[in-house]
Every structure is written in structure tokens, then in C-alpha cells.
JSON list of C-alpha atoms in Angstrom, two decimals:
[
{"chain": "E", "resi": 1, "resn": "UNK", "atom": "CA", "xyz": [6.49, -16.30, -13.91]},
{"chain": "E", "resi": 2, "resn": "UNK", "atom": "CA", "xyz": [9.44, -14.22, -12.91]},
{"chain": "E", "resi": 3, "resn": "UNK", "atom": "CA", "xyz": [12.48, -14.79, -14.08]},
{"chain": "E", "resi": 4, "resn": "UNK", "atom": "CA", "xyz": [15.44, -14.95, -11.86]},
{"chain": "E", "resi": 5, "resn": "UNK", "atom": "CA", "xyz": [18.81, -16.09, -10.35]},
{"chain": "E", "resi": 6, "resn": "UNK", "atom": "CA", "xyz": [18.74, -19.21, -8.83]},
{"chain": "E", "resi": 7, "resn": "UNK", "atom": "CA", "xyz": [19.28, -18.32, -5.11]},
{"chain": "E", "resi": 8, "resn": "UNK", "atom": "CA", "xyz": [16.08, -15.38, -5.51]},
{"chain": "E", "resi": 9, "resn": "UNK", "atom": "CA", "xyz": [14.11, -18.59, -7.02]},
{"chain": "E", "resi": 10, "resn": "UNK", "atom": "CA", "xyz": [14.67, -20.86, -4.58]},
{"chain": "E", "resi": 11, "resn": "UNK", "atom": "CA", "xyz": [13.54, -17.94, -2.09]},
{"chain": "E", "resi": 12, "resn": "UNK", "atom": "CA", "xyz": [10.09, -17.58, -3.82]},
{"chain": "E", "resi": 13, "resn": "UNK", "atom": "CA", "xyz": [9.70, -20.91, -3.94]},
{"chain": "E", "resi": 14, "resn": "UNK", "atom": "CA", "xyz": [9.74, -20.86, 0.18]},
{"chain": "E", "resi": 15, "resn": "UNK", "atom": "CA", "xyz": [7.66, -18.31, 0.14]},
{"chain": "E", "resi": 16, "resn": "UNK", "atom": "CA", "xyz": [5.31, -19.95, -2.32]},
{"chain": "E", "resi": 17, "resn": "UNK", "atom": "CA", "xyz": [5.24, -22.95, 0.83]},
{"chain": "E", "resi": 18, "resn": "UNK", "atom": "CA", "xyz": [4.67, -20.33, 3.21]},
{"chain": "E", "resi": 19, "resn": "UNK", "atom": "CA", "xyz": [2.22, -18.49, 1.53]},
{"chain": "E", "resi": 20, "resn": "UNK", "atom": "CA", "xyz": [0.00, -22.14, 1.27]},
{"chain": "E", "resi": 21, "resn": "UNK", "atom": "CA", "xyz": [0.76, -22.61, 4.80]},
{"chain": "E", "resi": 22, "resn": "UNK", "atom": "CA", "xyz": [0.24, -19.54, 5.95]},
{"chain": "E", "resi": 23, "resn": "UNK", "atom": "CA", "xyz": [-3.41, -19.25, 4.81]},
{"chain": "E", "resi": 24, "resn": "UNK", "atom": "CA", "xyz": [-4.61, -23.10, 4.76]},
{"chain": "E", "resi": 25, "resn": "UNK", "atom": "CA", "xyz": [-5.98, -22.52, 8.28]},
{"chain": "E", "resi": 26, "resn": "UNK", "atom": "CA", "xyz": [-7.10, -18.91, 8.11]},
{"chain": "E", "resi": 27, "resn": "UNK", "atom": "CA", "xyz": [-10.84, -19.98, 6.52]},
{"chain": "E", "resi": 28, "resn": "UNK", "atom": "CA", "xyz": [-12.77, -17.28, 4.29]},
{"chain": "E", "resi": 29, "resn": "UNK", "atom": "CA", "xyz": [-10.28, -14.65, 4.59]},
{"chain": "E", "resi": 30, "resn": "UNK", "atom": "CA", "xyz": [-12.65, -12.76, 2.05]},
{"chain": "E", "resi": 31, "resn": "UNK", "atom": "CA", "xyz": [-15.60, -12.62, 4.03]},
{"chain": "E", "resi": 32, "resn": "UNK", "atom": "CA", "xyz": [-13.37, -11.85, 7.26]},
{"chain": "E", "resi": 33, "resn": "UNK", "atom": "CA", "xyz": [-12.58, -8.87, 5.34]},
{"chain": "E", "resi": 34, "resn": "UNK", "atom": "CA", "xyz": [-16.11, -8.10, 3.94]},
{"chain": "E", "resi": 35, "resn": "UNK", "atom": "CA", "xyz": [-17.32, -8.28, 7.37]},
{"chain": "E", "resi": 36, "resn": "UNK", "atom": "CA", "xyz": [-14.82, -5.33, 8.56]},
{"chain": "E", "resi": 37, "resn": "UNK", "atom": "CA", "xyz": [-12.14, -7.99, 9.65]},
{"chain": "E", "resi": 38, "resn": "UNK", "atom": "CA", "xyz": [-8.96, -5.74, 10.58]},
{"chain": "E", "resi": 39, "resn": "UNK", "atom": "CA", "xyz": [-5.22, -7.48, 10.83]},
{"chain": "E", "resi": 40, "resn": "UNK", "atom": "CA", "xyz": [-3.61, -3.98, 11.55]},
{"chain": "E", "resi": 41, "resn": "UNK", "atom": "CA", "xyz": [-1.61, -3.10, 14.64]},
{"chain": "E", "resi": 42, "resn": "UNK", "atom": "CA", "xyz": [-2.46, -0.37, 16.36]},
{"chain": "E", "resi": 43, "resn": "UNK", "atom": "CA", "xyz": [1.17, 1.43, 15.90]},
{"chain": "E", "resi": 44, "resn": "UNK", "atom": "CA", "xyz": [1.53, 0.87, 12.50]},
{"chain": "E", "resi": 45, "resn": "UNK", "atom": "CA", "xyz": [-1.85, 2.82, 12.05]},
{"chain": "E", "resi": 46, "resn": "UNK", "atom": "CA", "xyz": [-0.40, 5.63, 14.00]},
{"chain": "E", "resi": 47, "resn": "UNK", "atom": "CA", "xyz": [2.82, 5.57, 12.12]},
{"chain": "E", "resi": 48, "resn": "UNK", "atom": "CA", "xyz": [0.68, 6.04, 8.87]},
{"chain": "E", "resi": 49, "resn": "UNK", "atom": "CA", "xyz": [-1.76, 8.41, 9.71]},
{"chain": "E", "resi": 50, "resn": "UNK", "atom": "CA", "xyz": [-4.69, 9.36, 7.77]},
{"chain": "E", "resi": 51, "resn": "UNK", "atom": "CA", "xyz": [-4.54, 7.33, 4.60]},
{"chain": "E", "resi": 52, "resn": "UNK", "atom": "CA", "xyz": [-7.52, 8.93, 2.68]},
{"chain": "E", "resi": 53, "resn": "UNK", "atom": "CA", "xyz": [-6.56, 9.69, -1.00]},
{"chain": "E", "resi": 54, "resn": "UNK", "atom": "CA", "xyz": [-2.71, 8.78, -0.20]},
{"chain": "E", "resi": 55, "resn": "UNK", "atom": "CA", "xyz": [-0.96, 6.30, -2.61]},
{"chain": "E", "resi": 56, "resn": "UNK", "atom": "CA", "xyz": [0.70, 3.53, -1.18]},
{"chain": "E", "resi": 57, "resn": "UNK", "atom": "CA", "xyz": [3.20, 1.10, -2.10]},
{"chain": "E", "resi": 58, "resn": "UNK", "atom": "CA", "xyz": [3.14, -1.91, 0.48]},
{"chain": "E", "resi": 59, "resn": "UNK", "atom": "CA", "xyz": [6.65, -3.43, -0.11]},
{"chain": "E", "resi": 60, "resn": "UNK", "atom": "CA", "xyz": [6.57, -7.49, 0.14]},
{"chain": "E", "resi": 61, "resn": "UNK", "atom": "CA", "xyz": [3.01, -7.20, 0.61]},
{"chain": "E", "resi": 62, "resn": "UNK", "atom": "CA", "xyz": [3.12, -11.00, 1.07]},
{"chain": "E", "resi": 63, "resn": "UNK", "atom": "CA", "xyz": [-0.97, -12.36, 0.24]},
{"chain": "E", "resi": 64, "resn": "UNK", "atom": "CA", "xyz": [-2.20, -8.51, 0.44]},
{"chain": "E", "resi": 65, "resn": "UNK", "atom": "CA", "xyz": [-4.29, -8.93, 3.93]},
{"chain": "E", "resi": 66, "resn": "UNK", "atom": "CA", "xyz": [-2.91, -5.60, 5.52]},
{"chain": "E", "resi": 67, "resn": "UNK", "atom": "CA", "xyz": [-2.68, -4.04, 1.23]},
{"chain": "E", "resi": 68, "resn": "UNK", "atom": "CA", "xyz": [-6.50, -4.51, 1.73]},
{"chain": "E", "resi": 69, "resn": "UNK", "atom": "CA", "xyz": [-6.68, -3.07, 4.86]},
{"chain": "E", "resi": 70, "resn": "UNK", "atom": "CA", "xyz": [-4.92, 0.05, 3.87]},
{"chain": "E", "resi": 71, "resn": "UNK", "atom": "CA", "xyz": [-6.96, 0.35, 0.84]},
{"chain": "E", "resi": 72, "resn": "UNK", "atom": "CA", "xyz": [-10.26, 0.07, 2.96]},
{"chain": "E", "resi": 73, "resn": "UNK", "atom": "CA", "xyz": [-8.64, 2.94, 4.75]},
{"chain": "E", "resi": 74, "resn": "UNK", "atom": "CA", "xyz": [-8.59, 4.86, 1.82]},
{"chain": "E", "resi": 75, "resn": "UNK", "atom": "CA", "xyz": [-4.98, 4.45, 0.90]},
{"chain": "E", "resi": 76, "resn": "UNK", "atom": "CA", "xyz": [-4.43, 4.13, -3.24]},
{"chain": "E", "resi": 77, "resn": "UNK", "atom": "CA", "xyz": [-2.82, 0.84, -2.11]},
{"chain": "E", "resi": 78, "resn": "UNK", "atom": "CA", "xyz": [0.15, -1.53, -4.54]},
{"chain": "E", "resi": 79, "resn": "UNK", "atom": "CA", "xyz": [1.71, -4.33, -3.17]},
{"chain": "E", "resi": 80, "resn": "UNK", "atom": "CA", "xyz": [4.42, -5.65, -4.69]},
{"chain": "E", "resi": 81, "resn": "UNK", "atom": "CA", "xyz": [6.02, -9.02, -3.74]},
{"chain": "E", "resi": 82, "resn": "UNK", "atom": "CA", "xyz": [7.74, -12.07, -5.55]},
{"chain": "E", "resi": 83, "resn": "UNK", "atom": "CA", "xyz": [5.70, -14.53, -5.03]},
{"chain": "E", "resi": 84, "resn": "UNK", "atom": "CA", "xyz": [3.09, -16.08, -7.78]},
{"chain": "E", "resi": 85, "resn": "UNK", "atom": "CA", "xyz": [1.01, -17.93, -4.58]},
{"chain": "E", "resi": 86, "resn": "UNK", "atom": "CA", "xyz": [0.96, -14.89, -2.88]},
{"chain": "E", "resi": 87, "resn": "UNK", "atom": "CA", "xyz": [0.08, -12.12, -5.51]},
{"chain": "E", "resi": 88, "resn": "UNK", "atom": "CA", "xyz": [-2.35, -14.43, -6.83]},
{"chain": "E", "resi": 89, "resn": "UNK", "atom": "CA", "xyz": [-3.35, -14.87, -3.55]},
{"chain": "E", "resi": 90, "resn": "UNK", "atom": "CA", "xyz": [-3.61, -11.55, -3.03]},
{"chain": "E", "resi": 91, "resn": "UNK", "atom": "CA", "xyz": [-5.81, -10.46, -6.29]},
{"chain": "E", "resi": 92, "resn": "UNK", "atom": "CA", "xyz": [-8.33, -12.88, -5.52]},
{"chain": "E", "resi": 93, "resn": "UNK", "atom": "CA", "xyz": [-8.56, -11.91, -1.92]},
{"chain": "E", "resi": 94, "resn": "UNK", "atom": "CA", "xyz": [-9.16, -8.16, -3.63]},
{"chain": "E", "resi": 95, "resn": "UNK", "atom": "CA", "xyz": [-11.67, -9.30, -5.43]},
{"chain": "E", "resi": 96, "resn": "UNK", "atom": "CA", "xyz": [-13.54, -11.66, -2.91]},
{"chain": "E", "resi": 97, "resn": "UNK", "atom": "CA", "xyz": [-13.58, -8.81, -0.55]},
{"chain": "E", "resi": 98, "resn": "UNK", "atom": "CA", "xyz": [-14.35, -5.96, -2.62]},
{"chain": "E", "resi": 99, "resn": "UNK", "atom": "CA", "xyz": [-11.50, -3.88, -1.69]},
{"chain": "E", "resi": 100, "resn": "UNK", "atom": "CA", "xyz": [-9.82, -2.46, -4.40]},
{"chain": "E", "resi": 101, "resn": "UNK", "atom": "CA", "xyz": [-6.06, -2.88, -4.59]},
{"chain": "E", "resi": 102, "resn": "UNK", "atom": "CA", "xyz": [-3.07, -3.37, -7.14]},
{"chain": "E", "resi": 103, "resn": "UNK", "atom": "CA", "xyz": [-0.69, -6.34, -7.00]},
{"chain": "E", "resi": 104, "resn": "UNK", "atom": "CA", "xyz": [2.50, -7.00, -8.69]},
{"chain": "E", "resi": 105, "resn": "UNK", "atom": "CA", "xyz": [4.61, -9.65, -8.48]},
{"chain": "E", "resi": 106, "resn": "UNK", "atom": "CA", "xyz": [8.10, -8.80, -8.83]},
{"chain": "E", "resi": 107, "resn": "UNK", "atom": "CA", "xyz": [11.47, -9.22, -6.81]},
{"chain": "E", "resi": 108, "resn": "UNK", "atom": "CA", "xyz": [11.21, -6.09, -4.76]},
{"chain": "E", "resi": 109, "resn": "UNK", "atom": "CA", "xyz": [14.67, -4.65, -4.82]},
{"chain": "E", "resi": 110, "resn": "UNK", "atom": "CA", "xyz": [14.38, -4.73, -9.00]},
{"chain": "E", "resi": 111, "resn": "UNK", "atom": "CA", "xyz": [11.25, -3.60, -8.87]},
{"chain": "E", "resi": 112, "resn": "UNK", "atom": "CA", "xyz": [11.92, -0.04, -6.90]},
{"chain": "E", "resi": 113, "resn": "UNK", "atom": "CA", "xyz": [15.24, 0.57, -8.89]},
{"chain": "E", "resi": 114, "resn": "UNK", "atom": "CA", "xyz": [13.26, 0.13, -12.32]},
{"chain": "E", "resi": 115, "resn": "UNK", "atom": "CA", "xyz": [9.72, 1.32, -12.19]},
{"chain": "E", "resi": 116, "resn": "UNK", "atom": "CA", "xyz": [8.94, 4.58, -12.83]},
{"chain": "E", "resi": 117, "resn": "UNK", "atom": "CA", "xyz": [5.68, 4.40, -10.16]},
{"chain": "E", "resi": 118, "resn": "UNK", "atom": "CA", "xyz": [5.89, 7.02, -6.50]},
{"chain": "E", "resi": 119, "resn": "UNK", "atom": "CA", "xyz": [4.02, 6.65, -3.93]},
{"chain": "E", "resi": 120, "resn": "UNK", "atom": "CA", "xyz": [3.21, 8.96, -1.12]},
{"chain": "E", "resi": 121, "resn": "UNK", "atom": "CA", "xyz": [3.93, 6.13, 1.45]},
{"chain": "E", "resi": 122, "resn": "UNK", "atom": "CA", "xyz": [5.99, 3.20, 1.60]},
{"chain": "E", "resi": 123, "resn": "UNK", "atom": "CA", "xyz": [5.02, 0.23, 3.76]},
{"chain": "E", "resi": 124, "resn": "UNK", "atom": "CA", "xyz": [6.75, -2.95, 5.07]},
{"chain": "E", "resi": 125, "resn": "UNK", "atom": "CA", "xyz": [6.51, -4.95, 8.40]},
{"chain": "E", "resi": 126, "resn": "UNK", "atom": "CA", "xyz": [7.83, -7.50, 9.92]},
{"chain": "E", "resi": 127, "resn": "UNK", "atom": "CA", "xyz": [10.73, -9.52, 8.20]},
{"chain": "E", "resi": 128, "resn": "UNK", "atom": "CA", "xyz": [11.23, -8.37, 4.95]},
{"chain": "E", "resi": 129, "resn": "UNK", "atom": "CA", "xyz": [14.91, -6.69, 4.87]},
{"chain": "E", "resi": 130, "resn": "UNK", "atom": "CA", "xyz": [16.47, -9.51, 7.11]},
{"chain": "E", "resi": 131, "resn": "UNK", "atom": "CA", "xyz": [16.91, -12.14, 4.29]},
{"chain": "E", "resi": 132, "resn": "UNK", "atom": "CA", "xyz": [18.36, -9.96, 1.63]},
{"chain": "E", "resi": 133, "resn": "UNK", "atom": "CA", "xyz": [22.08, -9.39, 0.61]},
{"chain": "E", "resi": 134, "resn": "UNK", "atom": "CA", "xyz": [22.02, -5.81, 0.58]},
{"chain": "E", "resi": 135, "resn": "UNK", "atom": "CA", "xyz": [19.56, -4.27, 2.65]},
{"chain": "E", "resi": 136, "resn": "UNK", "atom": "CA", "xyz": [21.11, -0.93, 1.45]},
{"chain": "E", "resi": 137, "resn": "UNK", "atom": "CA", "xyz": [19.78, -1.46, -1.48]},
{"chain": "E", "resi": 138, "resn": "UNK", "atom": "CA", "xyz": [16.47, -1.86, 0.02]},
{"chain": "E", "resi": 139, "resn": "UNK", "atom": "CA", "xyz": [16.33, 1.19, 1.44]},
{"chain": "E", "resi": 140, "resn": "UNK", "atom": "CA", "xyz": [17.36, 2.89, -1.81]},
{"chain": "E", "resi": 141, "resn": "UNK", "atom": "CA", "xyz": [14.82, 1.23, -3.51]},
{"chain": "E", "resi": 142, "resn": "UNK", "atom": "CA", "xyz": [12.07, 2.51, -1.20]},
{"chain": "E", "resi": 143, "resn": "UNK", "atom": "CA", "xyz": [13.41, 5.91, -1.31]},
{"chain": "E", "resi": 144, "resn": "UNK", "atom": "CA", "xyz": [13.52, 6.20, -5.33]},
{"chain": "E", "resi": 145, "resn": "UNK", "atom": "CA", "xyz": [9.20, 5.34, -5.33]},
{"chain": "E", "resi": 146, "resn": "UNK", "atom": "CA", "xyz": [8.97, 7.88, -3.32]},
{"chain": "E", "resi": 147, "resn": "UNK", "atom": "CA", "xyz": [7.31, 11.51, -4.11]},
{"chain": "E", "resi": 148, "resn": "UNK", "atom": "CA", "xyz": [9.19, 14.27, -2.82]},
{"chain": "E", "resi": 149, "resn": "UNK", "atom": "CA", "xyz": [7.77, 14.79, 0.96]},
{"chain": "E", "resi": 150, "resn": "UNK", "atom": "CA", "xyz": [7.08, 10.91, 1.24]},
{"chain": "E", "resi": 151, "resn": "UNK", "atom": "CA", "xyz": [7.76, 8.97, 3.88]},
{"chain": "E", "resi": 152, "resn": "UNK", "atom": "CA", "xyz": [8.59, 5.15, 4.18]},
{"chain": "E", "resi": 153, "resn": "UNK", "atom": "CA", "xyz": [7.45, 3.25, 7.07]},
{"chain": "E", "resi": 154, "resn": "UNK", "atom": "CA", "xyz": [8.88, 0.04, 8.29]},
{"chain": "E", "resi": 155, "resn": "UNK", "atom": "CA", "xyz": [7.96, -1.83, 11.46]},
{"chain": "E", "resi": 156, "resn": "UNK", "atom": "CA", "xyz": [9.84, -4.70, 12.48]},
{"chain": "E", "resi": 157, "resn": "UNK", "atom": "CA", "xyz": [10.09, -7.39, 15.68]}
]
């Protein structure tokens, strides 16, 4: 387990409620995703493009359902989020499905200002800078695990 201030704990610890939450009624997510189950938007498959052979870094990759989806795509997929539920969430959806992926858990914004990983892409969707004190330091973060010529890509409500 993580170590960490007390207002970033009691944020994972939501997210660890959310995360059970979020997937009690979803049934065999595994075999949704052995089956050729897809939970990608259209426009964020646009905004990507061709994934093939690309390494990707899916920034708070929550329980790793659209990580695996990348990855069947033929991204090099990483997600990295803070949650313990949701990595662990996330490795043993990998594994149930068959779709190779990396997970870390780790609070994001330390995570892209201290690792010494790039990516080609950098993904995130849907509600992930809107809770943090410095989204500025978001974006840096995303921009240091970036190669040279990479490109982040963020969709949001």
C-alpha cells in the first residue's frame, strides 16, 4: 500500500468504494472482454489512431477496462492509478481476459514527475484532472513520460 498524505488517502479510499461499486453489477467483465467486448468511444479511437506497436501510458486508468482495450488494439498499454481495488482490479481483469497489460498503482501526479518510463501516447478520459490541486502539474506530469513527438490525449464531459 501507498503511502501518502492524508487528504490523497482519503481520496483512494473513495475510489477504492467506487471501484467496488462500480463493477459489482458489471458481471464477468473477463469474458465480456474475451468475447471482443469493446467500452471505447468512437472519438477517443479517432483521437488515438492506429495503436499497433505504440506504447501507452493510460493515466488514472481506474480498473483497466479501456487499458485492455487499447492493448487488444495493439497499444504497449500501462495504466497507472492510486487505487489498490482498482489496480488489483485491473491485473486480474488482464489476466482473466488474456490481454496483456501493465498496472501500477501509484498517485499519478508523483508518479509522472519521478519515473523514468515514456510513452508514445498518453491517455486519460473523463474526470481525472477535476479533483486535483494543481492540474498544472498534471499536465507537466504527462508531458515529462512523454517521447519526443508524443502526444497526450485527454477527453473529458
Amino acid at each position: 500500500m501507498l503511502t501518502m498524505d492524508p487528504r490523497k488517502q482519503t481520496t483512494r479510499e473513495s475510489w477504492n468504494r467506487a471501484t467496488r461499486n462500480h463493477n459489482r453489477h458489471k458481471g464477468d467483465q473477463a469474458a465480456f472482454l474475451r468475447g471482443g467486448g469493446d467500452v471505447l468511444f468512437p472519438e477517443e479511437l479517432e483521437l488515438l489512431g492506429d495503436l499497433r506497436g505504440r506504447s501507452l501510458v493510460h493515466l488514472q486508468c481506474n480498473s483497466g477496462q479501456d487499458t485492455l482495450c487499447l492493448a487488444r488494439r495493439g497499444a504497449v498499454a500501462t495504466g497507472v492509478d492510486m487505487s489498490d481495488e482498482a489496480i488489483g482490479f485491473a491485473r486480474a481483469l488482464s489476466e482473466g481476459s488474456g490481454i496483456p497489460a501493465t498496472f501500477i498503482e501509484a498517485e499519478l501526479i508523483d508518479w509522472t514527475h519521478t519515473t523514468e518510463a515514456r510513452f508514445d501516447l498518453a491517455f486519460a478520459s473523463y474526470g481525472v484532472i477535476g479533483w486535483h490541486e494543481d492540474p498544472g502539474a498534471w499536465m507537466r506530469g504527462a508531458a515529462r513520460v512523454l517521447r519526443p513527438g508524443g502526444a497526450l490525449v485527454y477527453v473529458e464531459f
